[in-house]
PDB file of C-alpha atoms (C1' of nucleotides) in Angstrom:
ATOM      1  CA  MET A   1      -9.727 -28.549 -15.454  1.00  0.00           C
ATOM      2  CA  LYS A   2     -11.625 -27.246 -12.369  1.00  0.00           C
ATOM      3  CA  LYS A   3     -12.696 -23.303 -11.382  1.00  0.00           C
ATOM      4  CA  ILE A   4     -11.493 -21.508  -9.353  1.00  0.00           C
ATOM      5  CA  GLU A   5     -13.298 -20.518  -6.163  1.00  0.00           C
ATOM      6  CA  ILE A   6     -12.965 -17.170  -4.926  1.00  0.00           C
ATOM      7  CA  ASN A   7     -15.916 -16.302  -2.328  1.00  0.00           C
ATOM      8  CA  SER A   8     -14.910 -13.679   0.246  1.00  0.00           C
ATOM      9  CA  GLU A   9     -16.076  -9.903   0.106  1.00  0.00           C
ATOM     10  CA  ARG A  10     -12.683  -9.419   1.524  1.00  0.00           C
ATOM     11  CA  PHE A  11     -11.676 -10.160  -1.821  1.00  0.00           C
ATOM     12  CA  ASP A  12     -13.646  -7.301  -2.907  1.00  0.00           C
ATOM     13  CA  ASN A  13     -12.336  -5.124  -0.860  1.00  0.00           C
ATOM     14  CA  MET A  14      -8.975  -6.110  -1.937  1.00  0.00           C
ATOM     15  CA  VAL A  15     -10.114  -5.593  -6.158  1.00  0.00           C
ATOM     16  CA  GLU A  16     -10.923  -2.133  -4.699  1.00  0.00           C
ATOM     17  CA  ASN A  17      -8.172  -1.058  -3.354  1.00  0.00           C
ATOM     18  CA  ILE A  18      -6.209  -2.763  -5.698  1.00  0.00           C
ATOM     19  CA  LYS A  19      -7.494  -0.594  -8.287  1.00  0.00           C
ATOM     20  CA  LYS A  20      -7.810   2.432  -6.747  1.00  0.00           C
ATOM     21  CA  TYR A  21      -4.015   2.893  -5.798  1.00  0.00           C
ATOM     22  CA  GLY A  22      -2.393   1.279  -8.475  1.00  0.00           C
ATOM     23  CA  GLY A  23      -1.778  -2.235  -6.164  1.00  0.00           C
ATOM     24  CA  CYS A  24       0.830  -1.183  -4.961  1.00  0.00           C
ATOM     25  CA  PRO A  25       0.380  -0.824  -1.268  1.00  0.00           C
ATOM     26  CA  VAL A  26       4.100   1.243  -1.000  1.00  0.00           C
ATOM     27  CA  SER A  27       2.422   3.194  -3.460  1.00  0.00           C
ATOM     28  CA  ALA A  28      -0.995   3.516  -1.805  1.00  0.00           C
ATOM     29  CA  THR A  29       0.218   4.255   2.018  1.00  0.00           C
ATOM     30  CA  LEU A  30       2.040   7.256   0.242  1.00  0.00           C
ATOM     31  CA  LYS A  31      -0.921   8.453  -1.168  1.00  0.00           C
ATOM     32  CA  ILE A  32      -3.189   8.758   2.079  1.00  0.00           C
ATOM     33  CA  ILE A  33      -0.552   9.924   4.336  1.00  0.00           C
ATOM     34  CA  GLY A  34       0.958  12.463   1.634  1.00  0.00           C
ATOM     35  CA  GLY A  35      -0.366  14.809   1.877  1.00  0.00           C
ATOM     36  CA  LYS A  36       1.321  18.145   2.885  1.00  0.00           C
ATOM     37  CA  TRP A  37      -0.189  18.814   6.044  1.00  0.00           C
ATOM     38  CA  LYS A  38      -1.390  15.064   7.295  1.00  0.00           C
ATOM     39  CA  PRO A  39       1.591  13.959   8.958  1.00  0.00           C
ATOM     40  CA  LEU A  40       2.152  16.867  11.091  1.00  0.00           C
ATOM     41  CA  ILE A  41      -1.693  16.352  11.681  1.00  0.00           C
ATOM     42  CA  LEU A  42      -1.680  12.619  12.222  1.00  0.00           C
ATOM     43  CA  TYR A  43       1.495  13.791  15.283  1.00  0.00           C
ATOM     44  CA  PHE A  44      -0.873  16.639  17.267  1.00  0.00           C
ATOM     45  CA  ILE A  45      -3.622  13.955  17.738  1.00  0.00           C
ATOM     46  CA  SER A  46      -1.061  11.525  18.804  1.00  0.00           C
ATOM     47  CA  VAL A  47       0.358  14.128  21.399  1.00  0.00           C
ATOM     48  CA  ASP A  48      -3.706  14.797  22.340  1.00  0.00           C
ATOM     49  CA  VAL A  49      -3.919  18.258  20.190  1.00  0.00           C
ATOM     50  CA  ASN A  50      -6.611  16.964  19.818  1.00  0.00           C
ATOM     51  CA  ARG A  51      -9.050  20.034  18.646  1.00  0.00           C
ATOM     52  CA  PHE A  52      -9.277  22.467  15.573  1.00  0.00           C
ATOM     53  CA  GLY A  53      -7.652  25.719  16.631  1.00  0.00           C
ATOM     54  CA  GLN A  54      -5.538  24.176  19.049  1.00  0.00           C
ATOM     55  CA  LEU A  55      -4.207  21.803  15.355  1.00  0.00           C
ATOM     56  CA  GLN A  56      -4.104  25.717  14.349  1.00  0.00           C
ATOM     57  CA  ARG A  57      -1.912  27.383  16.730  1.00  0.00           C
ATOM     58  CA  MET A  58       0.634  24.525  16.414  1.00  0.00           C
ATOM     59  CA  MET A  59       0.855  24.823  12.713  1.00  0.00           C
ATOM     60  CA  PRO A  60      -0.098  28.645  11.939  1.00  0.00           C
ATOM     61  CA  ASP A  61       0.795  28.613   8.017  1.00  0.00           C
ATOM     62  CA  CYS A  62      -2.089  26.059   7.463  1.00  0.00           C
ATOM     63  CA  SER A  63      -5.002  27.559   6.561  1.00  0.00           C
ATOM     64  CA  LYS A  64      -8.402  26.682   7.687  1.00  0.00           C
ATOM     65  CA  ARG A  65      -9.494  25.321   4.149  1.00  0.00           C
ATOM     66  CA  MET A  66      -6.174  23.435   4.181  1.00  0.00           C
ATOM     67  CA  MET A  67      -6.462  22.335   7.808  1.00  0.00           C
ATOM     68  CA  THR A  68     -10.604  21.207   6.622  1.00  0.00           C
ATOM     69  CA  THR A  69      -9.167  18.934   3.939  1.00  0.00           C
ATOM     70  CA  GLN A  70      -6.438  17.556   5.041  1.00  0.00           C
ATOM     71  CA  LEU A  71      -8.612  16.221   7.998  1.00  0.00           C
ATOM     72  CA  ARG A  72     -11.486  15.456   6.541  1.00  0.00           C
ATOM     73  CA  GLU A  73      -9.109  13.006   3.695  1.00  0.00           C
ATOM     74  CA  LEU A  74      -7.712  11.494   6.688  1.00  0.00           C
ATOM     75  CA  GLU A  75     -11.056  10.878   8.222  1.00  0.00           C
ATOM     76  CA  LYS A  76     -12.507   9.509   5.071  1.00  0.00           C
ATOM     77  CA  ASP A  77      -9.473   7.077   5.133  1.00  0.00           C
ATOM     78  CA  GLY A  78     -10.103   5.751   8.100  1.00  0.00           C
ATOM     79  CA  LEU A  79      -7.088   7.891  10.263  1.00  0.00           C
ATOM     80  CA  ILE A  80      -8.867   9.425  12.471  1.00  0.00           C
ATOM     81  CA  ASN A  81     -12.326   9.601  14.045  1.00  0.00           C
ATOM     82  CA  ARG A  82     -14.140  12.994  14.599  1.00  0.00           C
ATOM     83  CA  LYS A  83     -16.555  13.479  17.425  1.00  0.00           C
ATOM     84  CA  VAL A  84     -18.246  16.246  17.445  1.00  0.00           C
ATOM     85  CA  PHE A  85     -20.244  17.803  20.746  1.00  0.00           C
ATOM     86  CA  ALA A  86     -23.311  19.498  20.833  1.00  0.00           C
ATOM     87  CA  GLU A  87     -22.732  22.304  21.663  1.00  0.00           C
ATOM     88  CA  VAL A  88     -22.830  26.424  21.754  1.00  0.00           C
ATOM     89  CA  PRO A  89     -20.218  26.901  20.576  1.00  0.00           C
ATOM     90  CA  PRO A  90     -19.214  23.753  18.591  1.00  0.00           C
ATOM     91  CA  LYS A  91     -16.669  21.464  20.243  1.00  0.00           C
ATOM     92  CA  VAL A  92     -14.788  18.871  17.783  1.00  0.00           C
ATOM     93  CA  ILE A  93     -12.327  16.527  18.731  1.00  0.00           C
ATOM     94  CA  TYR A  94     -10.073  14.974  16.913  1.00  0.00           C
ATOM     95  CA  THR A  95      -8.330  11.185  17.747  1.00  0.00           C
ATOM     96  CA  LEU A  96      -6.487   8.823  15.662  1.00  0.00           C
ATOM     97  CA  THR A  97      -8.306   4.971  14.931  1.00  0.00           C
ATOM     98  CA  ILE A  98      -6.392   1.919  15.687  1.00  0.00           C
ATOM     99  CA  THR A  99      -5.121   2.113  11.876  1.00  0.00           C
ATOM    100  CA  GLY A 100      -3.735   5.616  12.268  1.00  0.00           C
ATOM    101  CA  GLU A 101      -2.262   4.291  16.115  1.00  0.00           C
ATOM    102  CA  ASN A 102      -1.301   1.599  13.514  1.00  0.00           C
ATOM    103  CA  LEU A 103       1.424   4.605  12.250  1.00  0.00           C
ATOM    104  CA  ARG A 104       3.655   4.947  14.442  1.00  0.00           C
ATOM    105  CA  PRO A 105       6.510   2.254  13.758  1.00  0.00           C
ATOM    106  CA  LEU A 106       6.529   3.382  10.087  1.00  0.00           C
ATOM    107  CA  PHE A 107       5.987   7.571  11.151  1.00  0.00           C
ATOM    108  CA  GLY A 108       9.816   6.009  13.433  1.00  0.00           C
ATOM    109  CA  GLU A 109      11.268   4.680   9.887  1.00  0.00           C
ATOM    110  CA  LEU A 110      10.187   7.644   8.060  1.00  0.00           C
ATOM    111  CA  ARG A 111      11.689  10.063  10.752  1.00  0.00           C
ATOM    112  CA  LYS A 112      14.817   7.906  11.440  1.00  0.00           C
ATOM    113  CA  TRP A 113      15.868   7.697   7.917  1.00  0.00           C
ATOM    114  CA  GLY A 114      14.851  11.561   7.442  1.00  0.00           C
ATOM    115  CA  ILE A 115      17.398  12.309  10.355  1.00  0.00           C
ATOM    116  CA  GLU A 116      20.004  10.358   8.947  1.00  0.00           C
ATOM    117  CA  ASN A 117      20.179  10.432   5.242  1.00  0.00           C
ATOM    118  CA  ILE A 118      18.546  14.458   4.706  1.00  0.00           C
ATOM    119  CA  LEU A 119      18.884  16.421   7.921  1.00  0.00           C
ATOM    120  CA  GLU A 120      21.928  14.964   9.220  1.00  0.00           C
ATOM    121  CA  PRO A 121      23.642  13.683   6.310  1.00  0.00           C
ATOM    122  CA  LYS A 122      27.060  12.135   7.350  1.00  0.00           C
ATOM    123  CA  LYS A 123      30.115  12.882   5.649  1.00  0.00           C
ATOM    124  CA  LYS A 124      31.045   9.839   3.896  1.00  0.00           C
ATOM    125  CA  SER A 125      34.719  10.673   5.302  1.00  0.00           C
TER     126      SER A 125
ATOM    127  CA  MET B   1      26.072  36.119  29.154  1.00  0.00           C
ATOM    128  CA  LYS B   2      28.062  33.877  27.030  1.00  0.00           C
ATOM    129  CA  LYS B   3      27.963  34.417  23.470  1.00  0.00           C
ATOM    130  CA  ILE B   4      27.006  30.441  21.714  1.00  0.00           C
ATOM    131  CA  GLU B   5      29.622  29.452  19.567  1.00  0.00           C
ATOM    132  CA  ILE B   6      28.403  27.532  16.545  1.00  0.00           C
ATOM    133  CA  ASN B   7      30.912  26.537  13.599  1.00  0.00           C
ATOM    134  CA  SER B   8      29.898  23.868  11.289  1.00  0.00           C
ATOM    135  CA  GLU B   9      29.384  23.520   8.358  1.00  0.00           C
ATOM    136  CA  ARG B  10      27.215  20.541   9.048  1.00  0.00           C
ATOM    137  CA  PHE B  11      24.940  22.508  11.138  1.00  0.00           C
ATOM    138  CA  ASP B  12      24.803  25.090   8.063  1.00  0.00           C
ATOM    139  CA  ASN B  13      23.913  21.699   6.111  1.00  0.00           C
ATOM    140  CA  MET B  14      21.283  20.937   8.614  1.00  0.00           C
ATOM    141  CA  VAL B  15      19.546  24.588   8.193  1.00  0.00           C
ATOM    142  CA  GLU B  16      19.796  24.431   4.872  1.00  0.00           C
ATOM    143  CA  ASN B  17      17.883  21.345   4.550  1.00  0.00           C
ATOM    144  CA  ILE B  18      15.019  22.200   7.720  1.00  0.00           C
ATOM    145  CA  LYS B  19      14.767  25.476   5.182  1.00  0.00           C
ATOM    146  CA  LYS B  20      13.409  23.176   2.291  1.00  0.00           C
ATOM    147  CA  TYR B  21      11.807  20.559   4.325  1.00  0.00           C
ATOM    148  CA  GLY B  22       9.733  22.417   6.561  1.00  0.00           C
ATOM    149  CA  GLY B  23      12.141  20.985   9.805  1.00  0.00           C
ATOM    150  CA  CYS B  24      10.264  18.344   9.819  1.00  0.00           C
ATOM    151  CA  PRO B  25      12.402  14.995   8.711  1.00  0.00           C
ATOM    152  CA  VAL B  26       9.109  12.726   8.217  1.00  0.00           C
ATOM    153  CA  SER B  27       7.445  15.280   5.962  1.00  0.00           C
ATOM    154  CA  ALA B  28      11.252  15.795   4.445  1.00  0.00           C
ATOM    155  CA  THR B  29      11.477  12.241   3.593  1.00  0.00           C
ATOM    156  CA  LEU B  30       7.783  12.240   2.087  1.00  0.00           C
ATOM    157  CA  LYS B  31       8.485  14.287   0.018  1.00  0.00           C
ATOM    158  CA  ILE B  32      11.279  13.126  -1.772  1.00  0.00           C
ATOM    159  CA  ILE B  33      10.096   9.342  -2.053  1.00  0.00           C
ATOM    160  CA  GLY B  34       6.762  10.492  -2.203  1.00  0.00           C
ATOM    161  CA  GLY B  35       6.424  11.476  -6.601  1.00  0.00           C
ATOM    162  CA  LYS B  36       4.206   9.138  -8.523  1.00  0.00           C
ATOM    163  CA  TRP B  37       6.523   7.088  -9.275  1.00  0.00           C
ATOM    164  CA  LYS B  38       9.719   6.661  -7.377  1.00  0.00           C
ATOM    165  CA  PRO B  39       8.702   3.834  -5.228  1.00  0.00           C
ATOM    166  CA  LEU B  40       8.647   1.716  -7.824  1.00  0.00           C
ATOM    167  CA  ILE B  41      11.126   2.704  -9.794  1.00  0.00           C
ATOM    168  CA  LEU B  42      13.289   2.476  -6.672  1.00  0.00           C
ATOM    169  CA  TYR B  43      12.193  -1.180  -6.368  1.00  0.00           C
ATOM    170  CA  PHE B  44      12.838  -1.739  -9.311  1.00  0.00           C
ATOM    171  CA  ILE B  45      15.954  -0.736  -9.888  1.00  0.00           C
ATOM    172  CA  SER B  46      16.239  -2.653  -6.172  1.00  0.00           C
ATOM    173  CA  VAL B  47      15.845  -5.584  -8.299  1.00  0.00           C
ATOM    174  CA  ASP B  48      18.481  -4.863 -10.896  1.00  0.00           C
ATOM    175  CA  VAL B  49      16.492  -4.099 -13.909  1.00  0.00           C
ATOM    176  CA  ASN B  50      18.929  -1.209 -13.718  1.00  0.00           C
ATOM    177  CA  ARG B  51      18.325   0.110 -17.191  1.00  0.00           C
ATOM    178  CA  PHE B  52      16.341   3.159 -18.699  1.00  0.00           C
ATOM    179  CA  GLY B  53      13.332   0.748 -21.465  1.00  0.00           C
ATOM    180  CA  GLN B  54      14.239  -1.848 -18.949  1.00  0.00           C
ATOM    181  CA  LEU B  55      11.953   0.239 -16.014  1.00  0.00           C
ATOM    182  CA  GLN B  56       9.901   1.700 -19.039  1.00  0.00           C
ATOM    183  CA  ARG B  57       8.445  -2.185 -19.670  1.00  0.00           C
ATOM    184  CA  MET B  58       7.924  -2.306 -16.091  1.00  0.00           C
ATOM    185  CA  MET B  59       5.802   0.576 -15.354  1.00  0.00           C
ATOM    186  CA  PRO B  60       4.182   1.635 -19.108  1.00  0.00           C
ATOM    187  CA  ASP B  61       2.001   3.152 -18.102  1.00  0.00           C
ATOM    188  CA  CYS B  62       5.025   5.896 -16.924  1.00  0.00           C
ATOM    189  CA  SER B  63       5.627   8.112 -19.732  1.00  0.00           C
ATOM    190  CA  LYS B  64       9.334   8.742 -21.141  1.00  0.00           C
ATOM    191  CA  ARG B  65       9.115  12.108 -19.997  1.00  0.00           C
ATOM    192  CA  MET B  66       7.793  11.309 -16.046  1.00  0.00           C
ATOM    193  CA  MET B  67      10.354   8.203 -16.046  1.00  0.00           C
ATOM    194  CA  THR B  68      13.007  10.804 -17.311  1.00  0.00           C
ATOM    195  CA  THR B  69      12.178  13.968 -14.785  1.00  0.00           C
ATOM    196  CA  GLN B  70      11.577  11.417 -11.976  1.00  0.00           C
ATOM    197  CA  LEU B  71      15.083   9.265 -11.977  1.00  0.00           C
ATOM    198  CA  ARG B  72      16.809  13.195 -12.363  1.00  0.00           C
ATOM    199  CA  GLU B  73      14.989  13.886  -8.934  1.00  0.00           C
ATOM    200  CA  LEU B  74      15.728  10.454  -7.497  1.00  0.00           C
ATOM    201  CA  GLU B  75      19.785  11.397  -9.153  1.00  0.00           C
ATOM    202  CA  LYS B  76      19.473  15.551  -7.351  1.00  0.00           C
ATOM    203  CA  ASP B  77      18.639  13.707  -4.337  1.00  0.00           C
ATOM    204  CA  GLY B  78      21.207  11.226  -3.805  1.00  0.00           C
ATOM    205  CA  LEU B  79      18.866   8.214  -3.963  1.00  0.00           C
ATOM    206  CA  ILE B  80      20.410   6.443  -7.200  1.00  0.00           C
ATOM    207  CA  ASN B  81      23.158   6.963  -9.063  1.00  0.00           C
ATOM    208  CA  ARG B  82      23.091   7.489 -13.161  1.00  0.00           C
ATOM    209  CA  LYS B  83      25.875   5.583 -15.345  1.00  0.00           C
ATOM    210  CA  VAL B  84      26.438   6.512 -18.810  1.00  0.00           C
ATOM    211  CA  PHE B  85      28.567   4.439 -21.092  1.00  0.00           C
ATOM    212  CA  ALA B  86      29.901   5.952 -23.711  1.00  0.00           C
ATOM    213  CA  GLU B  87      28.693   4.114 -26.481  1.00  0.00           C
ATOM    214  CA  VAL B  88      26.287   3.417 -29.662  1.00  0.00           C
ATOM    215  CA  PRO B  89      23.726   2.774 -28.959  1.00  0.00           C
ATOM    216  CA  PRO B  90      24.273   4.885 -25.608  1.00  0.00           C
ATOM    217  CA  LYS B  91      23.648   2.892 -22.513  1.00  0.00           C
ATOM    218  CA  VAL B  92      22.884   4.388 -18.816  1.00  0.00           C
ATOM    219  CA  ILE B  93      22.455   2.357 -15.334  1.00  0.00           C
ATOM    220  CA  TYR B  94      20.930   3.149 -12.521  1.00  0.00           C
ATOM    221  CA  THR B  95      21.980   2.064  -9.314  1.00  0.00           C
ATOM    222  CA  LEU B  96      21.067   2.644  -5.858  1.00  0.00           C
ATOM    223  CA  THR B  97      23.233   4.859  -3.645  1.00  0.00           C
ATOM    224  CA  ILE B  98      23.842   3.897  -0.402  1.00  0.00           C
ATOM    225  CA  THR B  99      21.213   6.377   0.925  1.00  0.00           C
ATOM    226  CA  GLY B 100      19.182   4.537  -2.020  1.00  0.00           C
ATOM    227  CA  GLU B 101      19.910   1.207   0.311  1.00  0.00           C
ATOM    228  CA  ASN B 102      19.114   2.778   3.202  1.00  0.00           C
ATOM    229  CA  LEU B 103      15.811   3.388   2.490  1.00  0.00           C
ATOM    230  CA  ARG B 104      14.975  -0.827   3.248  1.00  0.00           C
ATOM    231  CA  PRO B 105      13.682  -1.013   6.167  1.00  0.00           C
ATOM    232  CA  LEU B 106      11.429   2.212   5.445  1.00  0.00           C
ATOM    233  CA  PHE B 107       9.644   0.581   2.297  1.00  0.00           C
ATOM    234  CA  GLY B 108       9.206  -2.815   4.827  1.00  0.00           C
ATOM    235  CA  GLU B 109       7.250  -0.450   6.415  1.00  0.00           C
ATOM    236  CA  LEU B 110       5.492   1.262   4.087  1.00  0.00           C
ATOM    237  CA  ARG B 111       5.096  -2.347   2.543  1.00  0.00           C
ATOM    238  CA  LYS B 112       3.568  -3.567   5.822  1.00  0.00           C
ATOM    239  CA  TRP B 113       0.831  -0.673   7.105  1.00  0.00           C
ATOM    240  CA  GLY B 114      -0.237  -0.710   3.225  1.00  0.00           C
ATOM    241  CA  ILE B 115      -0.736  -4.290   2.722  1.00  0.00           C
ATOM    242  CA  GLU B 116      -2.378  -4.312   6.432  1.00  0.00           C
ATOM    243  CA  ASN B 117      -4.399  -1.793   6.842  1.00  0.00           C
ATOM    244  CA  ILE B 118      -5.356  -0.401   3.356  1.00  0.00           C
ATOM    245  CA  LEU B 119      -5.455  -3.429   0.740  1.00  0.00           C
ATOM    246  CA  GLU B 120      -6.548  -6.097   3.307  1.00  0.00           C
ATOM    247  CA  PRO B 121      -7.914  -4.398   5.564  1.00  0.00           C
ATOM    248  CA  LYS B 122      -9.481  -6.392   9.011  1.00  0.00           C
ATOM    249  CA  LYS B 123     -12.548  -6.846   9.722  1.00  0.00           C
ATOM    250  CA  LYS B 124     -13.489  -5.557  13.039  1.00  0.00           C
ATOM    251  CA  SER B 125     -15.649  -9.141  13.859  1.00  0.00           C
TER     252      SER B 125
ATOM    253  C1'  DC C   1     -15.814  27.548  17.471  1.00  0.00           C
ATOM    254  C1'  DA C   2     -14.975  25.356  13.558  1.00  0.00           C
ATOM    255  C1'  DG C   3     -15.760  25.721   9.974  1.00  0.00           C
ATOM    256  C1'  DA C   4     -17.687  26.243   4.126  1.00  0.00           C
ATOM    257  C1'  DA C   5     -17.437  29.012  -0.128  1.00  0.00           C
ATOM    258  C1'  DT C   6     -15.655  31.399  -3.709  1.00  0.00           C
ATOM    259  C1'  DC C   7     -11.804  32.338  -6.652  1.00  0.00           C
ATOM    260  C1'  DC C   8      -7.754  31.667  -8.499  1.00  0.00           C
ATOM    261  C1'  DA C   9      -2.065  30.962  -9.084  1.00  0.00           C
ATOM    262  C1'  DG C  10       1.276  27.120 -10.128  1.00  0.00           C
ATOM    263  C1'  DC C  11       2.305  22.800 -11.039  1.00  0.00           C
ATOM    264  C1'  DA C  12       2.675  18.139 -11.018  1.00  0.00           C
ATOM    265  C1'  DC C  13       1.372  15.020 -14.894  1.00  0.00           C
ATOM    266  C1'  DG C  14       0.172  13.590 -19.528  1.00  0.00           C
ATOM    267  C1'  DA C  15       0.174  12.792 -24.872  1.00  0.00           C
ATOM    268  C1'  DT C  16       2.778  13.922 -28.395  1.00  0.00           C
ATOM    269  C1'  DA C  17       6.986  14.731 -31.764  1.00  0.00           C
ATOM    270  C1'  DC C  18      11.589  14.550 -32.279  1.00  0.00           C
ATOM    271  C1'  DT C  19      17.337  13.335 -31.631  1.00  0.00           C
ATOM    272  C1'  DG C  20      22.523  11.667 -30.856  1.00  0.00           C
TER     273       DG C  20
ATOM    274  C1'  DC D   1      18.637   3.505 -27.073  1.00  0.00           C
ATOM    275  C1'  DA D   2      18.202   6.864 -23.884  1.00  0.00           C
ATOM    276  C1'  DG D   3      16.184  11.032 -24.338  1.00  0.00           C
ATOM    277  C1'  DT D   4      14.593  16.547 -25.267  1.00  0.00           C
ATOM    278  C1'  DA D   5      10.728  19.507 -26.549  1.00  0.00           C
ATOM    279  C1'  DT D   6       6.387  21.537 -26.462  1.00  0.00           C
ATOM    280  C1'  DC D   7       2.538  22.119 -25.628  1.00  0.00           C
ATOM    281  C1'  DG D   8      -2.184  21.092 -22.735  1.00  0.00           C
ATOM    282  C1'  DT D   9      -4.960  20.118 -18.526  1.00  0.00           C
ATOM    283  C1'  DG D  10      -6.310  19.194 -14.358  1.00  0.00           C
ATOM    284  C1'  DC D  11      -5.569  19.068  -9.478  1.00  0.00           C
ATOM    285  C1'  DT D  12      -2.880  21.126  -5.426  1.00  0.00           C
ATOM    286  C1'  DG D  13      -3.902  24.373  -1.884  1.00  0.00           C
ATOM    287  C1'  DG D  14      -3.527  29.257  -1.147  1.00  0.00           C
ATOM    288  C1'  DA D  15      -6.389  33.803   0.061  1.00  0.00           C
ATOM    289  C1'  DT D  16     -10.112  35.869   1.528  1.00  0.00           C
ATOM    290  C1'  DT D  17     -14.975  36.410   2.837  1.00  0.00           C
ATOM    291  C1'  DC D  18     -18.881  34.297   5.118  1.00  0.00           C
ATOM    292  C1'  DT D  19     -21.253  31.879   8.838  1.00  0.00           C
ATOM    293  C1'  DG D  20     -24.119  28.595  12.538  1.00  0.00           C
TER     294       DG D  20
END
DNA sequence: CAGAATCCAGCACGATACTG
DNA sequence: CAGTATCGTGCTGGATTCTG
């Protein structure tokens, strides 16, 4: 019987990610984008509302603390970039990564289903 | 100046749902399908694993309590039907509603993004 | 301006035992 | 078979204060 040869860091990466997210790509995705303010944050960044203060003004119900933690998680998960300018007063710009940009069709489907099935459910007539 | 006339239960319904889910259809959708076991449950029901015990065997890490609460929430949100047969021993069958079936393309996108961006992220080479 | 630190409440979720 | 009932805990997220 032949041994199976597996050889790639990519495989290690997969194993790591599968363990981390329970093996289901759907659950994994939901976990990453499912934070309370993440969809809104991603949306605003995608339309160039890209500074901390601006984001706060768009989402007054999101505290600074929450804004910070959600931004850090999005950064850690590779959905956004954080660029710090060494100025006084400090200036930070957030942008979507490629991975973040890749979310667009997914968000389109999320939005579509939400509108058609929750916000404006058709009467069964 | 003319008063705007708004008249429809549909509008009331929308207002209700918008308040309930914060007005963002994306967040609303994520809230509904984002339960810890809901994607798996919906998936298994969609492939006709439609009884409580069967679902439990497919997801041994999901306790009875969690299975019950998640199923009840899915039912309340109109994604699944629960049909009870008056027999001994009791028999219950779960099926997707139309609204639940409508999730298919969305789940397709969730799965696709998860695989391409988390489980098997491309090296930048 | 863009956070960090600390404290705290609520609830999601888990473990276990019991039931029509 | 398909659940309840009860108890317990850890994490998510809120309020407030402080800082380079």
